[in-house]
Coordinates of C-alpha atoms in Angstrom, one line a residue:
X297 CA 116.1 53.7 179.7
X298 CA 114.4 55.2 176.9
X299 CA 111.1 52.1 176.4
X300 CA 108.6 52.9 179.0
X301 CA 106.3 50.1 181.1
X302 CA 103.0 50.5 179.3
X303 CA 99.8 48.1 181.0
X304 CA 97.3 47.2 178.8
X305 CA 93.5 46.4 179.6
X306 CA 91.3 43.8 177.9
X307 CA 88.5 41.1 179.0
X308 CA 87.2 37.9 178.6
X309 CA 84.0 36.1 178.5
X310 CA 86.1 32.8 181.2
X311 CA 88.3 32.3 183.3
X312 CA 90.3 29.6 181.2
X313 CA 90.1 31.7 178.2
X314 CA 91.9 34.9 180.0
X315 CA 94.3 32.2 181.8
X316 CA 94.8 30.6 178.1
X317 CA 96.0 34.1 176.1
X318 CA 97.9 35.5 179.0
X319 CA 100.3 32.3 179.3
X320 CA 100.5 32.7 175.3
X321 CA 101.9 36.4 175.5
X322 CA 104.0 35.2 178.6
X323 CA 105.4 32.4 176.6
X324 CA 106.3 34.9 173.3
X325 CA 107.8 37.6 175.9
X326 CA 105.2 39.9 175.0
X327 CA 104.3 40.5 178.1
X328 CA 106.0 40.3 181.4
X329 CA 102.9 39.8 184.0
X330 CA 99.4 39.8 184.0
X331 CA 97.3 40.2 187.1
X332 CA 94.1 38.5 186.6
X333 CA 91.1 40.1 188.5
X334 CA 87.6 39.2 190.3
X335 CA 85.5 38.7 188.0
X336 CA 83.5 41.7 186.9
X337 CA 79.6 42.5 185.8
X338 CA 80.0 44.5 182.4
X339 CA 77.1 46.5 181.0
X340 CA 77.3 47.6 177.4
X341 CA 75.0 48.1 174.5
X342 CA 75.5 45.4 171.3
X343 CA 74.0 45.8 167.7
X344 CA 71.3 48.0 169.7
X345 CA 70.7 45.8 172.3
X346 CA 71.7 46.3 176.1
X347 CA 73.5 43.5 177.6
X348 CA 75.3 42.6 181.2
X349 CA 77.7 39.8 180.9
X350 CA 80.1 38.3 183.4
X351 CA 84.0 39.3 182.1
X352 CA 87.2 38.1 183.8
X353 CA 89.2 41.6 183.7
X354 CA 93.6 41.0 182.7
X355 CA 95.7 43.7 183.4
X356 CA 98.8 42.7 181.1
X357 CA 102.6 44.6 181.8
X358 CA 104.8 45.1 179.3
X359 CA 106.9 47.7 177.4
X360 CA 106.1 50.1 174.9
X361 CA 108.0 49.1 172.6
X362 CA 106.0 45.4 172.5
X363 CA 102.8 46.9 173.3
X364 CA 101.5 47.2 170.4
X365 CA 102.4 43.3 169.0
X366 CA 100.8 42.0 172.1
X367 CA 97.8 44.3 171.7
X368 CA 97.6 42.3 168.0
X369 CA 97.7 38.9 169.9
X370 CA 95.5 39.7 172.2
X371 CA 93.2 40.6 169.1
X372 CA 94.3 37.5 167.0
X373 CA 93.7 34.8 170.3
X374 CA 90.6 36.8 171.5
X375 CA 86.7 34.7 171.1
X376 CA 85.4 38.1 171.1
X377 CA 84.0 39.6 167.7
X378 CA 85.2 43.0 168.9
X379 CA 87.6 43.1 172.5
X380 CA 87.7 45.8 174.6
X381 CA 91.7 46.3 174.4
X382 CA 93.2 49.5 175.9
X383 CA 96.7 50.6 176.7
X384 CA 98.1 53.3 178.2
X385 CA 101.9 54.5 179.0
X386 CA 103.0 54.0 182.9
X387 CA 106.0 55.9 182.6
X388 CA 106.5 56.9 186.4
X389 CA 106.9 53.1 187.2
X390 CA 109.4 52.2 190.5
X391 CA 113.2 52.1 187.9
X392 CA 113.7 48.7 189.4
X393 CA 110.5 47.0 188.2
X394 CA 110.7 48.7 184.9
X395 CA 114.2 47.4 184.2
X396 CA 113.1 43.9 185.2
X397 CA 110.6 44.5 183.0
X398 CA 112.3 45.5 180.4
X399 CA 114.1 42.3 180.5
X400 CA 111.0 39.8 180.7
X401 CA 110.4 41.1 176.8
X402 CA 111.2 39.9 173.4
X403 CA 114.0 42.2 171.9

């Protein structure tokens, strides 16, 4: 298999909204899971101001060969101004999960 898993990394300011665009990337095969976890305090400084929000973390699975469409998505479906979305290549993944994987996403 030459595509690689690649897991990318974004939050949200609910719940709902995080449950919302993951079932929309699930629905268009971009992605093939996403693990939704404990909410999270996030510190950060805004237009020169420091702030500390509550953020519902989503770790979303895919391949690389989506990654970046579903990185767009993510950006097109987010409420933020500017979303914190990261992704990075997991290509020592267990071969079993990254061919099912593989076959959760949108050729």
């Amino acid at each position: 298999m030459t595509d690689k898993p690649a897991l990318i990394y974004t939050t949200f300011g609910s719940s709902a909204e995080a449950h919302q665009v993951a079932r929309t990337l699930l629905d268009e095969q971009l992605i093939a899971c996403a693990n939704h976890l404990a909410p999270a305090v996030s510190q950060y400084v805004w237009e020169g101001e420091l702030c500390e929000e509550r953020e519902y973390p989503v770790l979303l699975k895919t391949m690389k060969s989506a990654a970046k469409a579903a990185m767009a998505r993510v950006k097109a479906l987010h409420s933020y101004d500017t979303p914190a979305i990261t992704c990075w290549s997991a290509d020592d993944s267990d071969a079993d999960y990254a061919k099912w994987l593989a076959g959760q996403i949108a050729k």
